[in-house]
Amino acid sequence: MPKGTTVAGVDIGGISRQEAVNRLDQGLGRRVDAPMTVRVAGEQHELKPSVVGLDVDVDASVRQAAGRDYNPVSVIGSLFGGSREAEAEIVTDREKLRAALESLAGESGAEQDGMIRFEAGKAVPVPGKPHRAVDVNKSVTALSDAYRARTETGASAAVELPSTVRQPAVDQAEIDKAMKEFAEPAMSGLVTVRTDPARTISFSPENSLPKFLSMKAVNGKLVDTYDLKVLKSLYGGVFDGVLIERGNGSKTPVSPQDVAGALREALRSTDPAGRTVTIDTTP
């Protein structure tokens, strides 16, 4: 490498290319993979570069810097102690970065998108309202530029992501529909799941159901969701030793997914008979 060559402030001049790669990798250090702090609409989040598709190609950075060897001005300058500053080669997976920002936009606005909350013995509709959320298109560029700047200078500061006013993802008509078709029936009484008369567990709307049951927005619709970890803690060892014969012929224990699937059926009924569901252990 020509003397005086630096990449992002790291001196890699006067050594072999492999040594330059090692020195640059060490010199950049946490500039490459330290979490980036971002702010949007007053909320602060941390994003790990490798997860959102941002990285530095150290080998390519050294090749790019070495590629200037044949420029006569650079060669002569390096002989007389001149400096040759090269940029780091930033790798941006725009598809992955966009997906991460879209997820962040959904997360930051979820509580204002319109929802149904389950409380002791009842379902409560929560209308959505317009709110500020990540402007994904502009934020892809903003975050890429901020990562490049941090790599080049080592300075790390919170990145203010561009935002835009977003209308609620779930409208009132969808909330009313979800209340009528699922939420109100779900909280209408005791619901029971069993595999046989001896293996039975019941969940009440006053106590246990609100602990694991919720509804979330998916493509403008409200769908029922289940916290499987909490659900498992509630039914405990009730189904221990019970095996379900699967479609592929294997036999595996009753899982929280099996129990949630049974509940999904039972919770839509207001008929006491329909609110007791037996998990079929044979296909």
mmCIF file of N, CA and C in Angstrom, residues 25-112:
data_model
loop_
_atom_site.group_PDB
_atom_site.id
_atom_site.type_symbol
_atom_site.label_atom_id
_atom_site.label_comp_id
_atom_site.label_asym_id
_atom_site.label_seq_id
_atom_site.Cartn_x
_atom_site.Cartn_y
_atom_site.Cartn_z
ATOM 1 N N ASP A 25 -9.732 -3.275 9.643
ATOM 2 C CA ASP A 25 -10.790 -3.963 10.389
ATOM 3 C C ASP A 25 -10.702 -3.624 11.878
ATOM 4 N N GLN A 26 -9.488 -3.624 12.398
ATOM 5 C CA GLN A 26 -9.282 -3.309 13.806
ATOM 6 C C GLN A 26 -9.514 -1.826 14.078
ATOM 7 N N GLY A 27 -9.062 -0.994 13.150
ATOM 8 C CA GLY A 27 -9.174 0.453 13.341
ATOM 9 C C GLY A 27 -10.608 0.951 13.321
ATOM 10 N N LEU A 28 -11.434 0.353 12.468
ATOM 11 C CA LEU A 28 -12.830 0.777 12.409
ATOM 12 C C LEU A 28 -13.593 0.320 13.647
ATOM 13 N N GLY A 29 -13.244 -0.863 14.148
ATOM 14 C CA GLY A 29 -13.822 -1.348 15.398
ATOM 15 C C GLY A 29 -15.334 -1.266 15.441
ATOM 16 N N ARG A 30 -15.828 -0.636 16.497
ATOM 17 C CA ARG A 30 -17.270 -0.587 16.733
ATOM 18 C C ARG A 30 -17.996 0.399 15.819
ATOM 19 N N ARG A 31 -17.274 1.141 15.035
ATOM 20 C CA ARG A 31 -17.945 1.991 14.060
ATOM 21 C C ARG A 31 -18.792 1.145 13.108
ATOM 22 N N VAL A 32 -18.349 -0.092 12.886
ATOM 23 C CA VAL A 32 -19.007 -0.961 11.913
ATOM 24 C C VAL A 32 -20.287 -1.581 12.471
ATOM 25 N N ASP A 33 -20.227 -2.100 13.691
ATOM 26 C CA ASP A 33 -21.359 -2.897 14.162
ATOM 27 C C ASP A 33 -22.026 -2.416 15.441
ATOM 28 N N ALA A 34 -21.581 -1.305 16.018
ATOM 29 C CA ALA A 34 -22.250 -0.787 17.214
ATOM 30 C C ALA A 34 -23.680 -0.370 16.871
ATOM 31 N N PRO A 35 -24.633 -0.622 17.758
ATOM 32 C CA PRO A 35 -26.020 -0.225 17.486
ATOM 33 C C PRO A 35 -26.137 1.267 17.191
ATOM 34 N N MET A 36 -27.046 1.606 16.307
ATOM 35 C CA MET A 36 -27.319 3.002 15.981
ATOM 36 C C MET A 36 -28.605 3.425 16.686
ATOM 37 N N THR A 37 -28.559 4.571 17.328
ATOM 38 C CA THR A 37 -29.740 5.110 17.988
ATOM 39 C C THR A 37 -30.518 5.964 16.999
ATOM 40 N N VAL A 38 -31.808 5.682 16.873
ATOM 41 C CA VAL A 38 -32.658 6.471 15.969
ATOM 42 C C VAL A 38 -33.847 7.001 16.757
ATOM 43 N N ARG A 39 -34.330 8.147 16.330
ATOM 44 C CA ARG A 39 -35.520 8.735 16.936
ATOM 45 C C ARG A 39 -36.553 9.008 15.854
ATOM 46 N N VAL A 40 -37.799 8.735 16.196
ATOM 47 C CA VAL A 40 -38.894 9.037 15.275
ATOM 48 C C VAL A 40 -40.124 9.389 16.089
ATOM 49 N N ALA A 41 -40.700 10.528 15.782
ATOM 50 C CA ALA A 41 -41.925 10.997 16.437
ATOM 51 C C ALA A 41 -41.799 10.947 17.961
ATOM 52 N N GLY A 42 -40.624 11.314 18.483
ATOM 53 C CA GLY A 42 -40.432 11.370 19.921
ATOM 54 C C GLY A 42 -40.041 10.059 20.571
ATOM 55 N N GLU A 43 -40.023 8.973 19.814
ATOM 56 C CA GLU A 43 -39.642 7.677 20.371
ATOM 57 C C GLU A 43 -38.221 7.320 19.952
ATOM 58 N N GLN A 44 -37.485 6.662 20.829
ATOM 59 C CA GLN A 44 -36.096 6.299 20.560
ATOM 60 C C GLN A 44 -35.962 4.781 20.451
ATOM 61 N N HIS A 45 -35.186 4.350 19.475
ATOM 62 C CA HIS A 45 -34.972 2.921 19.243
ATOM 63 C C HIS A 45 -33.498 2.692 18.931
ATOM 64 N N GLU A 46 -33.064 1.437 19.050
ATOM 65 C CA GLU A 46 -31.709 1.049 18.652
ATOM 66 C C GLU A 46 -31.788 0.022 17.534
ATOM 67 N N LEU A 47 -30.970 0.224 16.501
ATOM 68 C CA LEU A 47 -30.920 -0.688 15.367
ATOM 69 C C LEU A 47 -29.493 -1.185 15.192
ATOM 70 N N LYS A 48 -29.325 -2.491 15.085
ATOM 71 C CA LYS A 48 -27.997 -3.072 14.878
ATOM 72 C C LYS A 48 -27.725 -3.110 13.377
ATOM 73 N N PRO A 49 -26.638 -2.485 12.917
ATOM 74 C CA PRO A 49 -26.357 -2.400 11.480
ATOM 75 C C PRO A 49 -26.425 -3.732 10.743
ATOM 76 N N SER A 50 -25.816 -4.786 11.309
ATOM 77 C CA SER A 50 -25.801 -6.071 10.613
ATOM 78 C C SER A 50 -27.201 -6.640 10.438
ATOM 79 N N VAL A 51 -28.105 -6.287 11.348
ATOM 80 C CA VAL A 51 -29.476 -6.795 11.275
ATOM 81 C C VAL A 51 -30.279 -6.041 10.225
ATOM 82 N N VAL A 52 -30.012 -4.746 10.061
ATOM 83 C CA VAL A 52 -30.802 -3.931 9.124
ATOM 84 C C VAL A 52 -30.140 -3.805 7.751
ATOM 85 N N GLY A 53 -29.029 -4.505 7.540
ATOM 86 C CA GLY A 53 -28.444 -4.535 6.202
ATOM 87 C C GLY A 53 -27.364 -3.511 5.932
ATOM 88 N N LEU A 54 -26.683 -3.031 6.972
ATOM 89 C CA LEU A 54 -25.593 -2.063 6.797
ATOM 90 C C LEU A 54 -24.272 -2.696 7.248
ATOM 91 N N ASP A 55 -23.224 -2.501 6.453
ATOM 92 C CA ASP A 55 -21.940 -3.103 6.791
ATOM 93 C C ASP A 55 -20.837 -2.367 6.033
ATOM 94 N N VAL A 56 -19.600 -2.646 6.399
ATOM 95 C CA VAL A 56 -18.431 -2.122 5.686
ATOM 96 C C VAL A 56 -17.682 -3.294 5.082
ATOM 97 N N ASP A 57 -17.428 -3.226 3.791
ATOM 98 C CA ASP A 57 -16.629 -4.255 3.120
ATOM 99 C C ASP A 57 -15.165 -3.834 3.231
ATOM 100 N N VAL A 58 -14.489 -4.390 4.239
ATOM 101 C CA VAL A 58 -13.104 -3.991 4.512
ATOM 102 C C VAL A 58 -12.188 -4.384 3.368
ATOM 103 N N ASP A 59 -12.344 -5.586 2.824
ATOM 104 C CA ASP A 59 -11.499 -6.026 1.705
ATOM 105 C C ASP A 59 -11.665 -5.112 0.504
ATOM 106 N N ALA A 60 -12.911 -4.778 0.174
ATOM 107 C CA ALA A 60 -13.167 -3.903 -0.973
ATOM 108 C C ALA A 60 -12.621 -2.499 -0.723
ATOM 109 N N SER A 61 -12.673 -2.060 0.528
ATOM 110 C CA SER A 61 -12.136 -0.736 0.862
ATOM 111 C C SER A 61 -10.639 -0.670 0.600
ATOM 112 N N VAL A 62 -9.936 -1.741 0.988
ATOM 113 C CA VAL A 62 -8.480 -1.780 0.770
ATOM 114 C C VAL A 62 -8.172 -1.885 -0.721
ATOM 115 N N ARG A 63 -8.934 -2.716 -1.448
ATOM 116 C CA ARG A 63 -8.718 -2.831 -2.901
ATOM 117 C C ARG A 63 -8.921 -1.491 -3.588
ATOM 118 N N GLN A 64 -9.967 -0.772 -3.168
ATOM 119 C CA GLN A 64 -10.247 0.529 -3.764
ATOM 120 C C GLN A 64 -9.106 1.501 -3.503
ATOM 121 N N ALA A 65 -8.604 1.479 -2.263
ATOM 122 C CA ALA A 65 -7.493 2.374 -1.931
ATOM 123 C C ALA A 65 -6.235 1.994 -2.691
ATOM 124 N N ALA A 66 -5.969 0.691 -2.827
ATOM 125 C CA ALA A 66 -4.777 0.228 -3.538
ATOM 126 C C ALA A 66 -4.906 0.468 -5.027
ATOM 127 N N GLY A 67 -6.104 0.533 -5.540
ATOM 128 C CA GLY A 67 -6.327 0.726 -6.969
ATOM 129 C C GLY A 67 -5.843 2.049 -7.484
ATOM 130 N N ARG A 68 -5.556 2.962 -6.577
ATOM 131 C CA ARG A 68 -5.065 4.268 -6.988
ATOM 132 C C ARG A 68 -3.549 4.279 -7.194
ATOM 133 N N ASP A 69 -2.920 3.101 -6.997
ATOM 134 C CA ASP A 69 -1.453 3.027 -7.111
ATOM 135 C C ASP A 69 -0.953 3.539 -8.449
ATOM 136 N N TYR A 70 -1.759 3.352 -9.509
ATOM 137 C CA TYR A 70 -1.260 3.636 -10.845
ATOM 138 C C TYR A 70 -1.479 5.079 -11.272
ATOM 139 N N ASN A 71 -2.073 5.876 -10.419
ATOM 140 C CA ASN A 71 -2.211 7.296 -10.701
ATOM 141 C C ASN A 71 -0.861 7.962 -10.445
ATOM 142 N N PRO A 72 -0.181 8.485 -11.500
ATOM 143 C CA PRO A 72 1.170 9.053 -11.323
ATOM 144 C C PRO A 72 1.228 10.124 -10.250
ATOM 145 N N VAL A 73 0.200 10.953 -10.166
ATOM 146 C CA VAL A 73 0.207 12.018 -9.166
ATOM 147 C C VAL A 73 0.209 11.427 -7.757
ATOM 148 N N SER A 74 -0.621 10.377 -7.564
ATOM 149 C CA SER A 74 -0.696 9.746 -6.245
ATOM 150 C C SER A 74 0.609 9.054 -5.897
ATOM 151 N N VAL A 75 1.179 8.355 -6.875
ATOM 152 C CA VAL A 75 2.429 7.630 -6.626
ATOM 153 C C VAL A 75 3.544 8.585 -6.242
ATOM 154 N N ILE A 76 3.714 9.657 -7.016
ATOM 155 C CA ILE A 76 4.777 10.625 -6.724
ATOM 156 C C ILE A 76 4.516 11.296 -5.382
ATOM 157 N N GLY A 77 3.221 11.625 -5.144
ATOM 158 C CA GLY A 77 2.883 12.282 -3.874
ATOM 159 C C GLY A 77 3.213 11.416 -2.689
ATOM 160 N N SER A 78 2.950 10.124 -2.809
ATOM 161 C CA SER A 78 3.208 9.231 -1.679
ATOM 162 C C SER A 78 4.695 9.115 -1.397
ATOM 163 N N LEU A 79 5.503 9.240 -2.415
ATOM 164 C CA LEU A 79 6.953 9.157 -2.233
ATOM 165 C C LEU A 79 7.483 10.326 -1.421
ATOM 166 N N PHE A 80 6.773 11.436 -1.490
ATOM 167 C CA PHE A 80 7.218 12.638 -0.774
ATOM 168 C C PHE A 80 6.361 12.921 0.460
ATOM 169 N N GLY A 81 5.735 11.865 0.961
ATOM 170 C CA GLY A 81 4.995 12.007 2.212
ATOM 171 C C GLY A 81 3.594 12.539 2.065
ATOM 172 N N GLY A 82 3.058 12.586 0.849
ATOM 173 C CA GLY A 82 1.698 13.071 0.655
ATOM 174 C C GLY A 82 0.674 12.078 1.193
ATOM 175 N N SER A 83 -0.514 12.550 1.480
ATOM 176 C CA SER A 83 -1.557 11.674 1.994
ATOM 177 C C SER A 83 -2.537 11.313 0.891
ATOM 178 N N ARG A 84 -3.139 10.129 1.021
ATOM 179 C CA ARG A 84 -4.114 9.630 0.057
ATOM 180 C C ARG A 84 -5.296 9.080 0.841
ATOM 181 N N GLU A 85 -6.354 9.890 0.917
ATOM 182 C CA GLU A 85 -7.525 9.499 1.696
ATOM 183 C C GLU A 85 -8.524 8.787 0.793
ATOM 184 N N ALA A 86 -8.918 7.579 1.201
ATOM 185 C CA ALA A 86 -9.914 6.804 0.447
ATOM 186 C C ALA A 86 -11.138 6.569 1.324
ATOM 187 N N GLU A 87 -12.285 6.446 0.680
ATOM 188 C CA GLU A 87 -13.518 6.207 1.422
ATOM 189 C C GLU A 87 -13.695 4.711 1.705
ATOM 190 N N ALA A 88 -14.349 4.430 2.805
ATOM 191 C CA ALA A 88 -14.706 3.042 3.097
ATOM 192 C C ALA A 88 -15.822 2.617 2.162
ATOM 193 N N GLU A 89 -15.801 1.343 1.779
ATOM 194 C CA GLU A 89 -16.844 0.808 0.906
ATOM 195 C C GLU A 89 -18.017 0.336 1.769
ATOM 196 N N ILE A 90 -19.095 1.090 1.732
ATOM 197 C CA ILE A 90 -20.277 0.775 2.536
ATOM 198 C C ILE A 90 -21.184 -0.178 1.761
ATOM 199 N N VAL A 91 -21.623 -1.229 2.424
ATOM 200 C CA VAL A 91 -22.563 -2.181 1.832
ATOM 201 C C VAL A 91 -23.946 -1.903 2.412
ATOM 202 N N THR A 92 -24.901 -1.635 1.540
ATOM 203 C CA THR A 92 -26.273 -1.362 1.993
ATOM 204 C C THR A 92 -27.230 -2.322 1.310
ATOM 205 N N ASP A 93 -27.822 -3.193 2.118
ATOM 206 C CA ASP A 93 -28.880 -4.075 1.616
ATOM 207 C C ASP A 93 -30.190 -3.306 1.772
ATOM 208 N N ARG A 94 -30.569 -2.595 0.715
ATOM 209 C CA ARG A 94 -31.711 -1.687 0.808
ATOM 210 C C ARG A 94 -33.027 -2.429 1.086
ATOM 211 N N GLU A 95 -33.129 -3.645 0.587
ATOM 212 C CA GLU A 95 -34.343 -4.406 0.831
ATOM 213 C C GLU A 95 -34.470 -4.761 2.318
ATOM 214 N N LYS A 96 -33.360 -5.194 2.925
ATOM 215 C CA LYS A 96 -33.374 -5.538 4.344
ATOM 216 C C LYS A 96 -33.575 -4.285 5.195
ATOM 217 N N LEU A 97 -32.920 -3.183 4.797
ATOM 218 C CA LEU A 97 -33.047 -1.932 5.535
ATOM 219 C C LEU A 97 -34.483 -1.425 5.478
ATOM 220 N N ARG A 98 -35.082 -1.515 4.309
ATOM 221 C CA ARG A 98 -36.467 -1.066 4.154
ATOM 222 C C ARG A 98 -37.413 -1.912 5.022
ATOM 223 N N ALA A 99 -37.189 -3.218 5.027
ATOM 224 C CA ALA A 99 -38.034 -4.107 5.831
ATOM 225 C C ALA A 99 -37.925 -3.761 7.312
ATOM 226 N N ALA A 100 -36.709 -3.471 7.778
ATOM 227 C CA ALA A 100 -36.506 -3.129 9.188
ATOM 228 C C ALA A 100 -37.216 -1.825 9.537
ATOM 229 N N LEU A 101 -37.160 -0.858 8.631
ATOM 230 C CA LEU A 101 -37.808 0.427 8.883
ATOM 231 C C LEU A 101 -39.326 0.305 8.825
ATOM 232 N N GLU A 102 -39.822 -0.540 7.950
ATOM 233 C CA GLU A 102 -41.272 -0.764 7.898
ATOM 234 C C GLU A 102 -41.755 -1.410 9.186
ATOM 235 N N SER A 103 -40.948 -2.334 9.719
ATOM 236 C CA SER A 103 -41.281 -2.959 10.995
ATOM 237 C C SER A 103 -41.279 -1.924 12.112
ATOM 238 N N LEU A 104 -40.303 -1.030 12.071
ATOM 239 C CA LEU A 104 -40.212 0.030 13.072
ATOM 240 C C LEU A 104 -41.409 0.971 12.960
ATOM 241 N N ALA A 105 -41.824 1.262 11.744
ATOM 242 C CA ALA A 105 -42.989 2.130 11.538
ATOM 243 C C ALA A 105 -44.230 1.495 12.126
ATOM 244 N N GLY A 106 -44.375 0.178 11.930
ATOM 245 C CA GLY A 106 -45.529 -0.528 12.477
ATOM 246 C C GLY A 106 -45.491 -0.573 13.985
ATOM 247 N N GLU A 107 -44.295 -0.795 14.542
ATOM 248 C CA GLU A 107 -44.138 -0.887 15.997
ATOM 249 C C GLU A 107 -44.443 0.444 16.663
ATOM 250 N N SER A 108 -43.939 1.545 16.079
ATOM 251 C CA SER A 108 -44.106 2.851 16.712
ATOM 252 C C SER A 108 -45.536 3.356 16.641
ATOM 253 N N GLY A 109 -46.322 2.842 15.661
ATOM 254 C CA GLY A 109 -47.684 3.336 15.528
ATOM 255 C C GLY A 109 -48.760 2.351 15.900
ATOM 256 N N ALA A 110 -48.358 1.155 16.369
ATOM 257 C CA ALA A 110 -49.321 0.079 16.597
ATOM 258 C C ALA A 110 -50.426 0.477 17.567
ATOM 259 N N GLU A 111 -50.070 1.187 18.645
ATOM 260 C CA GLU A 111 -51.065 1.524 19.656
ATOM 261 C C GLU A 111 -52.050 2.580 19.173
ATOM 262 N N GLN A 112 -51.741 3.242 18.058
ATOM 263 C CA GLN A 112 -52.629 4.276 17.548
ATOM 264 C C GLN A 112 -53.329 3.855 16.263
#
